[in-house]
mmCIF file of C-alpha atoms in Angstrom:
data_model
loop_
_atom_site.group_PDB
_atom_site.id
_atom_site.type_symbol
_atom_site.label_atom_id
_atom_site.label_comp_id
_atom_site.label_asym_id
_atom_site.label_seq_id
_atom_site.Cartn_x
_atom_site.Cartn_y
_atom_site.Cartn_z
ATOM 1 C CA UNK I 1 38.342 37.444 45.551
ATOM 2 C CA UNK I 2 39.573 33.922 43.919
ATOM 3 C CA UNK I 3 38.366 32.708 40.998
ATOM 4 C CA UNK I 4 37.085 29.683 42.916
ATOM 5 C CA UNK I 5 35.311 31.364 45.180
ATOM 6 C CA UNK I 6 33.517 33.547 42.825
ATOM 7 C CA UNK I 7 32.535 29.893 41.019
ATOM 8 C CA UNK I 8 31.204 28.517 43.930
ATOM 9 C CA UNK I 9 29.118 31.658 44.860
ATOM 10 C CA UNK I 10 27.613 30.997 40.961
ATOM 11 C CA UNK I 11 26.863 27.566 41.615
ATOM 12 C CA UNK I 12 25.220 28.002 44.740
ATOM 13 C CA UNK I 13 23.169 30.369 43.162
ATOM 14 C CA UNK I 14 22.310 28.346 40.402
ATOM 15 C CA UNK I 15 21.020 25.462 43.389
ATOM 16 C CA UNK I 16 18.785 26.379 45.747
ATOM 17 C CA UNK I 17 19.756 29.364 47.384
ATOM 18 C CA UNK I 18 20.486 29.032 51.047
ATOM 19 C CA UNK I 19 19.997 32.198 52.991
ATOM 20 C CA UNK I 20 22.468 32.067 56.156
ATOM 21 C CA UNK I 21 21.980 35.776 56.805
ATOM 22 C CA UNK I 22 20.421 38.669 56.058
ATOM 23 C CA UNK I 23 19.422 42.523 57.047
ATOM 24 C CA UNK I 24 16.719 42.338 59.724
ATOM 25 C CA UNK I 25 13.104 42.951 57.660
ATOM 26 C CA UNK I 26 12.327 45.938 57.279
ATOM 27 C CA UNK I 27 15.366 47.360 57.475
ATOM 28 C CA UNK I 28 16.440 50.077 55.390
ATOM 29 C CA UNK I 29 19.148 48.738 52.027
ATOM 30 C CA UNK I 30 22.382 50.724 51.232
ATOM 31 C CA UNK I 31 22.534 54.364 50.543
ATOM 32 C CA UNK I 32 23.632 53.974 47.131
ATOM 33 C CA UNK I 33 24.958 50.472 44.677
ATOM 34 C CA UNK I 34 28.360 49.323 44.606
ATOM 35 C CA UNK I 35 30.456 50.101 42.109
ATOM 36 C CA UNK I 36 31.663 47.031 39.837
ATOM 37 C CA UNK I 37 35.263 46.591 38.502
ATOM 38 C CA UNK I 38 35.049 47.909 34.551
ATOM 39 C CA UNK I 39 37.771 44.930 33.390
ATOM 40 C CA UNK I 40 37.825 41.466 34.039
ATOM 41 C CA UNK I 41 37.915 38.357 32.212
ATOM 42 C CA UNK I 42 35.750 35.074 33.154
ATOM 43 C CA UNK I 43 33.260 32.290 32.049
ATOM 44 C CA UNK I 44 29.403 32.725 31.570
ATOM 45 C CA UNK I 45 26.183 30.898 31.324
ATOM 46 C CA UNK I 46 23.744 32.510 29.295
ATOM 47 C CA UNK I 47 20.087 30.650 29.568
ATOM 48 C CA UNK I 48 17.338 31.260 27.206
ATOM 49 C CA UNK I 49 14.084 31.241 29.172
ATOM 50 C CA UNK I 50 12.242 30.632 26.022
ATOM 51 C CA UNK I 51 14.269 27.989 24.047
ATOM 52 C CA UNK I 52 15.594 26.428 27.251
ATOM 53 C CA UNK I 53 19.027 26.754 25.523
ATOM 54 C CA UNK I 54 22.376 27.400 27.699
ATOM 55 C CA UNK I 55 25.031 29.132 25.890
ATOM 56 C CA UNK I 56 28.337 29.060 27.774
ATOM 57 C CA UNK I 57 31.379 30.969 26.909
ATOM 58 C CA UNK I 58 34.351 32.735 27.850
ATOM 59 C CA UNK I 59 33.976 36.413 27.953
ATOM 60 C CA UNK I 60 36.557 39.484 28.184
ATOM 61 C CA UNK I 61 34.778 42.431 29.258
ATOM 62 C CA UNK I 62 36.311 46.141 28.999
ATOM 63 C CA UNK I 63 34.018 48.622 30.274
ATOM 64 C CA UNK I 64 36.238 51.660 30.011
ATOM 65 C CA UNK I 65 36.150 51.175 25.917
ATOM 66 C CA UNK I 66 32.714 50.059 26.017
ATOM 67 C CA UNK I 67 33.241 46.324 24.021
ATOM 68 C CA UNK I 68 33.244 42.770 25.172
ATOM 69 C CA UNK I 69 34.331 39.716 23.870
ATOM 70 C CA UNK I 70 32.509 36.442 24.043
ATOM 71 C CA UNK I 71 33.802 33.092 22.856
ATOM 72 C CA UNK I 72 31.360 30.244 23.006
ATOM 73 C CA UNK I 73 32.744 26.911 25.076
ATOM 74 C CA UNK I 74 32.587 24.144 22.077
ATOM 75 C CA UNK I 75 30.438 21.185 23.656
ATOM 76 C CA UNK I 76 31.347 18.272 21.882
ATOM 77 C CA UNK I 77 28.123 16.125 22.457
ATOM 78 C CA UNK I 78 25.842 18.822 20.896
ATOM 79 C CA UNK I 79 25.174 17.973 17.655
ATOM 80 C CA UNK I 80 25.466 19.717 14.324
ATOM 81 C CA UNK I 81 25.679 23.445 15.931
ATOM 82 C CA UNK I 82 28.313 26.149 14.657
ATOM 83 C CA UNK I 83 30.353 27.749 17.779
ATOM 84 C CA UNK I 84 30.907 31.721 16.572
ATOM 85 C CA UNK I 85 33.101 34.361 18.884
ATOM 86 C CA UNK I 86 31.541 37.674 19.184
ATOM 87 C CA UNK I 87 33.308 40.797 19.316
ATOM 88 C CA UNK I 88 31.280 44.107 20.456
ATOM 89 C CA UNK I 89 32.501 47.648 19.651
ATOM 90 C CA UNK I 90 30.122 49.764 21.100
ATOM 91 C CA UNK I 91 31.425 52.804 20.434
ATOM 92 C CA UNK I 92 31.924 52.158 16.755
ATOM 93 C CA UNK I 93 28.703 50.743 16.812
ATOM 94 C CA UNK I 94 29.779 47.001 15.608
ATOM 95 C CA UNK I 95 29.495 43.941 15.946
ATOM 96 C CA UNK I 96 31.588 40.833 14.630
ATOM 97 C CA UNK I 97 30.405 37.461 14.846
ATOM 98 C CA UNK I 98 33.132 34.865 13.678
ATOM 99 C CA UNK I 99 32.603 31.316 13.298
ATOM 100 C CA UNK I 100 35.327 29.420 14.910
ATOM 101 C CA UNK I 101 36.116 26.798 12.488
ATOM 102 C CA UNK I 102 35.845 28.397 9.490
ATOM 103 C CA UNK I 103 37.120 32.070 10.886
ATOM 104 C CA UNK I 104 33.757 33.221 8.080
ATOM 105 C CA UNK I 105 33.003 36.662 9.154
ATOM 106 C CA UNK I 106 29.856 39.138 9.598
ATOM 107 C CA UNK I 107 29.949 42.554 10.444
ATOM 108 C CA UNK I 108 26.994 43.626 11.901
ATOM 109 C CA UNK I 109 25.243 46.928 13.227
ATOM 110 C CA UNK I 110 24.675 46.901 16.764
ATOM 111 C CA UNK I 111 20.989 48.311 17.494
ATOM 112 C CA UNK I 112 21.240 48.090 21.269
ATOM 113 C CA UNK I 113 23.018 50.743 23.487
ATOM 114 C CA UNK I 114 26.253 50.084 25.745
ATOM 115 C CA UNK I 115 24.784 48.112 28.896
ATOM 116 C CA UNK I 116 27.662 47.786 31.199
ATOM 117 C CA UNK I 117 27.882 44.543 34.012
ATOM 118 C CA UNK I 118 26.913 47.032 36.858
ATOM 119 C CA UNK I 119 24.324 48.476 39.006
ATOM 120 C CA UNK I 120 22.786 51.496 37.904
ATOM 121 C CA UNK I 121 22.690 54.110 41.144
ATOM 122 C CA UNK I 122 18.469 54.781 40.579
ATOM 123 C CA UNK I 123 18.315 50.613 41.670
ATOM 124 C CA UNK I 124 16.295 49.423 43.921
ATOM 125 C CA UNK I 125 17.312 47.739 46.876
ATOM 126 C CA UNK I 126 15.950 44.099 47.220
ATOM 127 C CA UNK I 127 17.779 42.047 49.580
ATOM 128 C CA UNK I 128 21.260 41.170 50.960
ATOM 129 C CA UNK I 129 22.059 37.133 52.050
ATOM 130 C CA UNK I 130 25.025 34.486 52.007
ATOM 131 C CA UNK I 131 25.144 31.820 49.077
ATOM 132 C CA UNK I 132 25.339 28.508 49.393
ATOM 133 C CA UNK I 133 25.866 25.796 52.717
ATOM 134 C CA UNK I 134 27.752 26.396 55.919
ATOM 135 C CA UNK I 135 31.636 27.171 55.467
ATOM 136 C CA UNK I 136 30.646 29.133 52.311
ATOM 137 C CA UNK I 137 29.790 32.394 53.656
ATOM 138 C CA UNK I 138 30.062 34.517 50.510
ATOM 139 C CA UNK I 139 27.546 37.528 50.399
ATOM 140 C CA UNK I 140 26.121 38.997 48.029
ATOM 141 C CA UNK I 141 23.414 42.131 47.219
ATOM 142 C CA UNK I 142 20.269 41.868 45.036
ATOM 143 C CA UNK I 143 18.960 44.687 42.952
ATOM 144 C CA UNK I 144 16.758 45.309 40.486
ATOM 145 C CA UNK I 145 14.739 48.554 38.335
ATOM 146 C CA UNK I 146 11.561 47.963 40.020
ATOM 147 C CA UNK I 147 9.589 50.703 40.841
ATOM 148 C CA UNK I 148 6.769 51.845 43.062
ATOM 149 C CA UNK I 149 4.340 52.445 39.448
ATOM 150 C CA UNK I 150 5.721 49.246 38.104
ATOM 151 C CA UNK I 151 4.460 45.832 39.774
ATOM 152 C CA UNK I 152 7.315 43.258 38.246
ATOM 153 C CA UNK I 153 11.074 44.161 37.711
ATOM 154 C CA UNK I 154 12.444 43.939 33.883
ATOM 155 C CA UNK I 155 15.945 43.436 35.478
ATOM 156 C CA UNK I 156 17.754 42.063 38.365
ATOM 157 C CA UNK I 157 21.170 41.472 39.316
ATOM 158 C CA UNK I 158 23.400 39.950 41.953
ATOM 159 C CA UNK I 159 26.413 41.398 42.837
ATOM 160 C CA UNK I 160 28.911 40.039 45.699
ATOM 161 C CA UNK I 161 29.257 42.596 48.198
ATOM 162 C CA UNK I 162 33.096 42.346 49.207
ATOM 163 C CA UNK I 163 34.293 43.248 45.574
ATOM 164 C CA UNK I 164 30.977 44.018 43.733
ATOM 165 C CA UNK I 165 31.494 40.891 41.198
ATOM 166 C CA UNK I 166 28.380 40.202 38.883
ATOM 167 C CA UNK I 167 26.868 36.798 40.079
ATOM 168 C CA UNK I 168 23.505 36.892 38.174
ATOM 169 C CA UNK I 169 21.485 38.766 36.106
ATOM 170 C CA UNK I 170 18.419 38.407 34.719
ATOM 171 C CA UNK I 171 16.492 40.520 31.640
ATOM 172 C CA UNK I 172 13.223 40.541 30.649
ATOM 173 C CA UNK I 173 12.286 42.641 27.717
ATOM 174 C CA UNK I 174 9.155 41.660 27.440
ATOM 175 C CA UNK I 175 6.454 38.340 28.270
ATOM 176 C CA UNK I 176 8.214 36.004 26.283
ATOM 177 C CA UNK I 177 11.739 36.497 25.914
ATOM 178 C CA UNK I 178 13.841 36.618 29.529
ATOM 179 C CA UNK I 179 17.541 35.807 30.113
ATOM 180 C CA UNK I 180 19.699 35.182 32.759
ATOM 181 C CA UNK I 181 23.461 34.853 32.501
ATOM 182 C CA UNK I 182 25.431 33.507 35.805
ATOM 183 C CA UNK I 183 29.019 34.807 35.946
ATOM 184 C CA UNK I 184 32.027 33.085 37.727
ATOM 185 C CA UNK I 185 35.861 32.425 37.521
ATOM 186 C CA UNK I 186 36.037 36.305 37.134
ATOM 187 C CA UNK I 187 39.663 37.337 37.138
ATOM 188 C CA UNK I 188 40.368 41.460 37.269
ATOM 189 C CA UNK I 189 41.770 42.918 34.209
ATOM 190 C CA UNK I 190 42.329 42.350 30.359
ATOM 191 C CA UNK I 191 45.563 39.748 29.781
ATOM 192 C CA UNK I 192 44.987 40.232 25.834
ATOM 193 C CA UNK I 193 43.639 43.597 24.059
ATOM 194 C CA UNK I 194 44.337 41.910 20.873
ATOM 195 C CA UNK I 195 41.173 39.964 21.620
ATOM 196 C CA UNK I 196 38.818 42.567 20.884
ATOM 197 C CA UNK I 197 40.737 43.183 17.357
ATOM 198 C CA UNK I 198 38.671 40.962 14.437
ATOM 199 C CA UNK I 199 40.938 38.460 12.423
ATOM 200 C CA UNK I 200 41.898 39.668 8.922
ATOM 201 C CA UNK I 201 38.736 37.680 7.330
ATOM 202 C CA UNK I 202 36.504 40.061 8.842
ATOM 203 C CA UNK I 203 38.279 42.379 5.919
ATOM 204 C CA UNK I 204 36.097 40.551 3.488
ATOM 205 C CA UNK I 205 32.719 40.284 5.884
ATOM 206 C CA UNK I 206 29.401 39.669 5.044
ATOM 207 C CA UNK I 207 26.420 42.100 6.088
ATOM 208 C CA UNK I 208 24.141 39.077 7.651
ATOM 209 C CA UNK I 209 24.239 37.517 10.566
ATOM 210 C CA UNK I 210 25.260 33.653 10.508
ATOM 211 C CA UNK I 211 23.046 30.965 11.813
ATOM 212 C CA UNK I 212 24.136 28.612 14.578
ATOM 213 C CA UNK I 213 22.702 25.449 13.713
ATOM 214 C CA UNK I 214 24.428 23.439 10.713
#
């Protein structure tokens, strides 16, 4: 799939959502999930349901060695914020936040286990529709972890069904803290490993995590 047509598909979904198509109701979902590529490179949104904040960066993803890269997208009208790049080693348990200007470093523990850009095969089936107007035409799958003894989901995700592309997906770990992070301009494969190796001032790191405002 382009990259354009995966970024249209992402801002359809962030508009209103128009549903061209679906399974009949009541019909019975796919036997099991798709299974989503494990390397691609791409753009994200990342919004903060409870600070209203939208964090939007470029992110290399490399699910075979468990680590991503994310590189915030400077926005020059926001004032007096630092812009960091984060590097995730998940199976050294790491994480490197380094702030773009400067190229100050933090090396951090990571506390949270490997969650890949996938959907697990115990998902539940939720619905399957076209995004966007006519002449789009780009279909995707909804899932999420919700369960018969569980009334609300804590996670669901949006996946195109041609190519099994992360659209959206949303978290909520508990009441007050829920994200969702819309995907697009997705491009198969890793141009640059080197990206996921921390700069030489990381050699000298501090053990706290920097703050982002000035």
């Amino acid at each position: 799939m382009s990259g354009s047509a995966v970024c249209a598909l992402a801002l359809g979904l962030c508009a209103a959502a128009v549903c061209l198509a679906g399974p009949t109701p009541g019909a019975a979902g796919p036997v099991q999930p798709c299974a989503a590529p494990l390397q691609w490179e791409g753009r994200t949104v990342q919004y903060d349901h409870g600070t209203g904040r939208n964090t939007r960066a470029a992110v290399s993803y490399d699910a075979q060695n468990q680590r991503i890269r994310v590189l915030e997208e400077i926005r020059k009208h926001t004032p007096c914020k630092r812009y960091f790049e984060y590097i995730y080693l998940f199976q050294s348990g790491v994480l490197f936040q380094i702030e773009q200007l400067s190229k100050n470093c933090a090396k951090l523990n990571l506390t949270e286990a490997w969650d890949p850009f996938d959907i697990p095969m115990n998902s539940t089936y939720e619905d399957q529709y076209f995004i966007g107007g006519p002449g789009d035409m780009i279909q995707v799958q909804e899932w999420s972890d919700r369960k018969p003894a569980r009334k609300h989901e804590t996670w669901v995700g949006v996946y195109t069904l041609n190519d099994c592309y992360p659209v959206q997906e949303t978290y909520t770990k508990n009441s007050s803290v829920t994200t969702s992070t819309r995907f697009f301009d997705l491009a198969l494969g890793i141009t640059d490993p080197g990206v996921f190796t921390p700069p030489s001032t990381c050699q000298s790191a501090v053990a706290e995590r920097m703050d982002s405002d000035c």
